[in-house]
Amino acid sequence: MLTKNFTHVNAANQPTMVDVGQKTPTRRVARAHCRVVLGEELLSRVQAGEMPSHKGPVIHTAILAGIMGAKKTADLIPLCHPLGLDDCSITIEPEGAGALRVVCTAVVTSRTGVEMEALTGATVAALTIYDMCKAFSHDITIDNVQLIAKTGGKKDFNRFENL
């Protein structure tokens, strides 16, 4: 049974922003990933750069979109603190047959963590891949969106150590 309470609810059970004013700023790093399943033929076309687009190459455009998405997280997620990221990076690499693994690492020195920024960056990059490839197939899936690791807050987390 869960004994914790939601953090974004006040004593009157109303939505509220979490007050982080008393916390000490620390360097915080969060990494999240997801998987975009394109199928082998579409993935090979993406990797070979055979898909002309006015937006640019699929992978490069997705990297830019992911970073931009991470920077806009507070505009998308209610009550999420706006953060000036110190760093944000997106990597997109093949994972198995017909899939890409998208990883976003977000870094900030702040009173609150960057998990939502990392998750948003990874998913916006994945959605951009979908958007740019949907003309070729609507059979694309995005799955396994999850936080991989975080450091610098109250407690560190590493998914693969916890399995």
XYZ file of N, CA and C in Angstrom:
489
model
N 0.839 -1.182 0.000
C 0.000 0.000 0.000
C 0.884 1.246 0.000
N 0.528 2.229 -0.811
C 1.272 3.476 -0.870
C 0.908 4.360 0.318
N 1.935 4.880 1.002
C 1.677 5.750 2.152
C 2.031 7.197 1.864
N 2.630 7.480 0.729
C 2.995 8.844 0.375
C 1.785 9.597 -0.155
N 1.857 10.918 -0.098
C 0.824 11.776 -0.661
C 1.336 12.392 -1.953
N 0.413 12.820 -2.800
C 0.816 13.532 -3.997
C 1.471 14.848 -3.604
N 2.499 15.244 -4.348
C 3.239 16.461 -4.001
C 2.565 17.736 -4.475
N 1.721 17.668 -5.466
C 1.130 18.873 -6.043
C -0.305 19.121 -5.554
N -0.578 18.718 -4.309
C -1.887 18.925 -3.695
C -1.667 19.524 -2.313
N -2.406 20.606 -2.004
C -2.243 21.250 -0.699
C -3.171 20.618 0.344
N -3.171 21.157 1.555
C -3.966 20.616 2.658
C -5.461 20.643 2.355
N -5.900 21.557 1.499
C -7.310 21.654 1.127
C -7.634 20.779 -0.089
N -6.696 19.926 -0.462
C -6.852 19.012 -1.594
C -7.001 19.748 -2.931
N -6.350 20.902 -3.044
C -6.359 21.701 -4.264
C -4.992 21.616 -4.939
N -4.957 21.739 -6.268
C -3.667 21.729 -6.968
C -2.793 22.892 -6.500
N -1.509 22.618 -6.343
C -0.570 23.656 -5.934
C 0.819 23.336 -6.468
N 1.590 24.370 -6.660
C 2.979 24.185 -7.054
C 3.771 23.813 -5.805
N 4.716 22.924 -5.937
C 5.546 22.535 -4.808
C 6.492 23.686 -4.482
N 6.553 24.070 -3.213
C 7.443 25.142 -2.776
C 8.837 24.554 -2.565
N 9.767 24.941 -3.437
C 11.136 24.445 -3.338
C 12.084 25.530 -2.830
N 11.530 26.642 -2.359
C 12.327 27.796 -1.953
C 13.330 27.540 -0.857
N 13.061 26.598 0.015
C 13.965 26.315 1.124
C 15.042 25.283 0.774
N 14.916 24.660 -0.378
C 15.896 23.648 -0.778
C 17.197 24.313 -1.226
N 18.281 23.614 -1.046
C 19.588 24.078 -1.494
C 19.795 23.679 -2.956
N 20.188 24.606 -3.797
C 20.453 24.230 -5.188
C 21.609 23.228 -5.271
N 21.419 22.202 -6.059
C 22.461 21.215 -6.317
C 22.471 20.909 -7.810
N 23.558 20.320 -8.251
C 23.633 19.883 -9.652
C 22.782 18.627 -9.776
N 21.841 18.659 -10.687
C 20.915 17.549 -10.871
C 20.977 17.076 -12.322
N 21.030 15.779 -12.473
C 21.114 15.163 -13.794
C 20.019 14.100 -13.873
N 19.297 14.077 -14.968
C 18.299 13.033 -15.203
C 18.457 12.510 -16.623
N 18.260 11.206 -16.754
C 18.357 10.577 -18.067
C 17.113 9.716 -18.276
N 16.481 9.881 -19.418
C 15.290 9.111 -19.767
C 15.451 8.565 -21.182
N 14.704 7.508 -21.451
C 14.777 6.967 -22.808
C 13.415 6.473 -23.272
N 13.341 6.213 -24.566
C 12.190 5.560 -25.166
C 12.665 4.861 -26.427
N 11.767 4.094 -26.998
C 12.093 3.302 -28.174
C 11.088 3.636 -29.268
N 11.594 3.859 -30.480
C 10.740 4.110 -31.636
C 10.896 2.918 -32.575
N 9.812 2.187 -32.767
C 9.847 1.012 -33.639
C 9.326 1.436 -35.015
N 10.229 1.409 -35.987
C 9.920 1.850 -37.355
C 9.733 0.682 -38.314
N 10.316 -0.430 -38.008
C 10.416 -1.535 -38.961
C 11.753 -1.446 -39.672
N 12.228 -2.584 -40.128
C 13.580 -2.636 -40.697
C 13.741 -1.787 -41.960
N 12.774 -1.834 -42.867
C 12.909 -1.093 -44.124
C 12.922 0.418 -43.883
N 11.993 0.903 -43.078
C 11.927 2.336 -42.800
C 13.160 2.793 -42.024
N 13.595 1.999 -41.058
C 14.806 2.347 -40.299
C 16.010 2.445 -41.230
N 16.150 1.524 -42.149
C 17.304 1.578 -43.062
C 17.245 2.835 -43.929
N 16.058 3.254 -44.324
C 15.919 4.484 -45.117
C 16.276 5.717 -44.288
N 15.846 5.722 -43.030
C 16.183 6.844 -42.137
C 17.688 6.919 -41.936
N 18.305 5.784 -41.671
C 19.749 5.750 -41.428
C 20.549 6.123 -42.668
N 20.051 5.764 -43.821
C 20.767 6.055 -45.068
C 20.533 7.485 -45.541
N 19.641 8.208 -44.880
C 19.360 9.584 -45.284
C 18.570 9.673 -46.566
N 17.816 8.603 -46.893
C 17.073 8.548 -48.154
C 15.704 9.222 -48.082
N 15.409 9.878 -46.995
C 14.088 10.479 -46.834
C 14.214 11.992 -46.887
N 14.048 12.577 -48.074
C 14.191 14.029 -48.176
C 13.107 14.744 -47.370
N 13.509 15.793 -46.695
C 12.569 16.554 -45.889
C 13.017 18.008 -45.847
N 12.059 18.900 -45.898
C 12.389 20.320 -45.779
C 12.800 20.663 -44.348
N 12.496 19.781 -43.416
C 12.873 20.001 -42.018
C 14.342 19.629 -41.785
N 14.912 18.832 -42.679
C 16.280 18.368 -42.515
C 16.298 16.867 -42.305
N 17.482 16.299 -42.044
C 17.581 14.859 -41.796
C 16.760 14.463 -40.564
N 16.105 13.323 -40.616
C 15.208 12.877 -39.553
C 15.900 12.879 -38.188
N 17.042 12.244 -38.097
C 17.715 12.117 -36.789
C 18.143 13.486 -36.263
N 18.741 14.306 -37.089
C 19.186 15.637 -36.640
C 18.004 16.503 -36.217
N 16.937 16.446 -36.981
C 15.751 17.233 -36.645
C 15.146 16.754 -35.326
N 15.108 15.444 -35.118
C 14.580 14.899 -33.872
C 15.437 15.307 -32.674
N 16.737 15.351 -32.843
C 17.625 15.790 -31.753
C 17.317 17.244 -31.387
N 17.219 18.100 -32.381
C 16.892 19.511 -32.115
C 15.522 19.641 -31.440
N 14.534 18.914 -31.937
C 13.190 18.985 -31.363
C 13.181 18.498 -29.919
N 13.922 17.440 -29.628
C 13.987 16.919 -28.265
C 14.571 17.932 -27.295
N 15.634 18.582 -27.695
C 16.252 19.604 -26.841
C 15.283 20.776 -26.650
N 14.656 21.198 -27.733
C 13.674 22.289 -27.627
C 12.509 21.895 -26.729
N 12.054 20.650 -26.833
C 10.968 20.161 -25.986
C 11.346 20.154 -24.516
N 12.555 19.700 -24.222
C 13.023 19.679 -22.827
C 13.036 21.092 -22.258
N 13.450 22.065 -23.066
C 13.505 23.459 -22.613
C 12.113 24.038 -22.363
N 11.083 23.476 -22.985
C 9.708 23.980 -22.870
C 8.848 23.148 -21.919
N 9.439 22.271 -21.154
C 8.667 21.360 -20.302
C 7.682 22.077 -19.395
N 8.090 23.153 -18.766
C 7.200 23.868 -17.841
C 5.991 24.462 -18.561
N 6.073 24.667 -19.863
C 4.934 25.160 -20.635
C 3.941 24.041 -20.956
N 4.380 22.796 -20.811
C 3.557 21.647 -21.191
C 2.959 20.894 -20.005
N 3.704 20.809 -18.909
C 3.302 20.020 -17.744
C 2.798 20.970 -16.656
N 1.549 20.855 -16.258
C 1.017 21.760 -15.232
C 1.839 21.719 -13.945
N 2.092 22.893 -13.396
C 2.782 23.097 -12.120
C 4.240 22.664 -12.124
N 4.804 22.383 -13.284
C 6.211 22.027 -13.392
C 7.037 23.312 -13.314
N 8.059 23.324 -12.475
C 8.882 24.519 -12.320
C 9.655 24.817 -13.604
N 9.665 26.059 -14.047
C 10.483 26.407 -15.215
C 11.965 26.374 -14.841
N 12.735 25.689 -15.635
C 14.164 25.535 -15.349
C 14.997 26.034 -16.519
N 16.059 26.737 -16.204
C 17.052 27.102 -17.210
C 18.085 25.996 -17.250
N 17.961 25.110 -18.211
C 18.850 23.948 -18.267
C 20.304 24.362 -18.458
N 21.194 23.705 -17.732
C 22.627 23.897 -17.929
C 23.082 23.160 -19.183
N 22.456 22.005 -19.427
C 22.837 21.189 -20.573
C 21.682 20.245 -20.892
N 21.595 19.863 -22.129
C 20.613 18.870 -22.559
C 21.172 18.205 -23.799
N 21.141 16.892 -23.818
C 21.617 16.179 -25.001
C 20.658 15.046 -25.336
N 20.571 14.768 -26.617
C 19.743 13.685 -27.135
C 20.646 12.790 -27.961
N 20.572 11.487 -27.717
C 21.242 10.529 -28.599
C 20.173 9.621 -29.182
N 20.347 9.273 -30.438
C 19.422 8.388 -31.127
C 20.260 7.341 -31.844
N 20.071 6.092 -31.438
C 20.871 5.005 -31.990
C 19.989 3.805 -32.290
N 20.414 2.961 -33.236
C 19.647 1.742 -33.517
C 19.570 0.855 -32.279
N 18.419 0.209 -32.130
C 18.246 -0.751 -31.032
C 17.459 -1.936 -31.568
N 18.152 -3.014 -31.811
C 17.492 -4.201 -32.339
C 17.036 -3.989 -33.775
N 16.255 -4.941 -34.225
C 15.779 -4.897 -35.609
C 14.655 -3.883 -35.756
N 14.901 -2.858 -36.561
C 13.847 -1.922 -36.912
C 13.477 -0.889 -35.878
N 14.338 -0.655 -34.885
C 13.985 0.302 -33.827
C 15.136 1.260 -33.543
N 14.767 2.397 -32.978
C 15.735 3.388 -32.518
C 15.542 3.608 -31.026
N 16.633 3.786 -30.309
C 16.579 4.140 -28.887
C 16.920 5.619 -28.774
N 16.025 6.370 -28.155
C 16.201 7.801 -27.951
C 16.510 8.021 -26.475
N 17.627 8.682 -26.188
C 18.012 8.968 -24.805
C 18.183 10.477 -24.655
N 17.566 11.027 -23.611
C 17.721 12.442 -23.301
C 18.365 12.568 -21.934
N 19.427 13.358 -21.856
C 20.079 13.675 -20.589
C 19.942 15.166 -20.357
N 19.321 15.517 -19.232
C 19.108 16.923 -18.883
C 19.876 17.234 -17.606
N 20.487 18.425 -17.560
C 21.321 18.833 -16.429
C 20.929 20.241 -16.002
N 20.843 20.452 -14.687
C 20.537 21.774 -14.151
C 21.155 21.891 -12.757
N 21.498 23.091 -12.373
C 21.834 23.373 -10.985
C 20.640 24.132 -10.437
N 19.887 23.465 -9.561
C 18.614 24.022 -9.138
C 18.155 23.395 -7.820
N 16.984 23.852 -7.370
C 16.353 23.324 -6.161
C 15.411 22.167 -6.469
N 15.178 21.899 -7.742
C 14.277 20.825 -8.144
C 14.891 20.054 -9.303
N 14.426 18.827 -9.466
C 15.036 17.930 -10.436
C 14.616 18.171 -11.873
N 15.229 17.418 -12.756
C 15.010 17.567 -14.196
C 14.461 16.292 -14.839
N 13.793 15.468 -14.043
C 13.243 14.238 -14.596
C 12.229 14.518 -15.702
N 11.349 15.487 -15.465
C 10.313 15.780 -16.455
C 10.927 16.327 -17.748
N 11.993 17.095 -17.614
C 12.672 17.623 -18.805
C 13.294 16.481 -19.608
N 13.918 15.528 -18.938
C 14.518 14.390 -19.640
C 13.445 13.545 -20.323
N 12.345 13.281 -19.626
C 11.252 12.502 -20.212
C 10.614 13.238 -21.392
N 10.426 14.533 -21.249
C 9.833 15.331 -22.324
C 10.759 15.374 -23.534
N 12.050 15.582 -23.297
C 13.011 15.618 -24.405
C 13.021 14.326 -25.196
N 13.029 13.193 -24.500
C 13.046 11.892 -25.189
C 11.767 11.683 -25.999
N 10.626 12.017 -25.404
C 9.371 11.759 -26.112
C 9.144 12.735 -27.272
N 9.548 13.991 -27.120
C 9.402 14.939 -28.233
C 10.306 14.525 -29.396
N 11.500 14.052 -29.109
C 12.379 13.550 -30.182
C 11.718 12.366 -30.881
N 11.141 11.446 -30.101
C 10.471 10.279 -30.674
C 9.258 10.698 -31.507
N 8.479 11.645 -31.008
C 7.318 12.124 -31.756
C 7.735 12.795 -33.065
N 8.882 13.445 -33.056
C 9.383 14.074 -34.277
C 9.761 13.023 -35.312
N 10.370 11.943 -34.855
C 10.678 10.840 -35.776
C 9.385 10.308 -36.376
N 8.382 10.092 -35.516
C 7.072 9.627 -36.009
C 6.517 10.595 -37.045
N 6.512 11.869 -36.710
C 5.949 12.887 -37.603
C 6.641 12.884 -38.958
N 7.934 12.765 -38.964
C 8.682 12.832 -40.219
C 8.589 11.549 -41.031
N 8.221 10.443 -40.378
C 8.170 9.143 -41.060
C 6.750 8.660 -41.341
N 5.743 9.329 -40.823
C 4.370 8.832 -40.941
C 3.864 8.770 -42.382
N 4.442 9.537 -43.274
C 4.030 9.460 -44.675
C 4.372 8.101 -45.280
N 5.354 7.430 -44.698
C 5.790 6.127 -45.199
C 5.073 4.987 -44.490
N 4.662 5.223 -43.219
C 3.987 4.166 -42.460
C 3.350 4.756 -41.203
N 2.134 4.289 -40.914
C 1.499 4.643 -39.646
C 1.642 3.497 -38.650
N 2.438 2.520 -38.999
C 2.655 1.365 -38.140
C 3.861 1.576 -37.217
N 4.194 2.814 -36.954
C 5.310 3.180 -36.081
C 4.789 3.216 -34.644
N 5.570 2.692 -33.715
C 5.179 2.770 -32.304
C 6.285 3.419 -31.488
N 5.856 4.052 -30.411
C 6.779 4.627 -29.424
C 6.477 3.917 -28.117
N 7.487 3.299 -27.536
C 7.235 2.563 -26.299
C 8.396 2.682 -25.320
N 8.204 2.092 -24.167
C 9.241 1.986 -23.133
C 9.764 3.350 -22.672
N 8.878 4.340 -22.578
C 9.273 5.664 -22.078
C 9.487 5.538 -20.571
N 10.689 5.858 -20.125
C 10.948 5.753 -18.694
C 12.195 6.519 -18.271
N 12.188 6.887 -17.013
C 13.368 7.487 -16.398
C 14.399 6.384 -16.209
N 15.626 6.631 -16.633
C 16.702 5.659 -16.465
C 17.450 5.938 -15.169
N 17.765 7.214 -14.935
C 18.568 7.561 -13.756
C 18.389 9.027 -13.419
N 18.612 9.345 -12.146
C 18.659 10.737 -11.714
C 19.614 10.839 -10.543
N 20.298 11.982 -10.461
C 21.204 12.248 -9.343
C 21.032 13.695 -8.908
N 21.437 13.956 -7.672
C 21.512 15.324 -7.190
C 20.368 15.795 -6.332
N 19.331 15.031 -6.164
C 18.202 15.433 -5.332
C 18.250 14.753 -3.979
N 17.064 14.569 -3.409
C 16.947 13.925 -2.105
C 17.548 12.522 -2.123
N 17.262 11.787 -3.193
C 17.891 10.469 -3.349
C 18.130 10.185 -4.816
N 19.213 9.505 -5.076
C 19.555 9.133 -6.442
C 18.731 7.915 -6.861
N 18.633 7.730 -8.168
C 17.864 6.626 -8.721
C 18.591 6.111 -9.943
N 18.679 4.790 -10.056
C 19.232 4.170 -11.241
C 18.395 2.938 -11.531
N 17.604 2.989 -12.595
C 16.662 1.914 -12.918
C 17.342 0.565 -13.001
N 18.499 0.495 -13.604
C 19.114 -0.804 -13.837
C 19.730 -1.402 -12.575
N 20.023 -0.563 -11.598
C 20.456 -1.077 -10.298
C 19.272 -1.586 -9.494
N 18.068 -1.074 -9.795
C 16.879 -1.424 -9.030
C 16.145 -2.644 -9.590
N 16.585 -3.174 -10.698
C 15.890 -4.325 -11.282
C 16.205 -5.599 -10.549
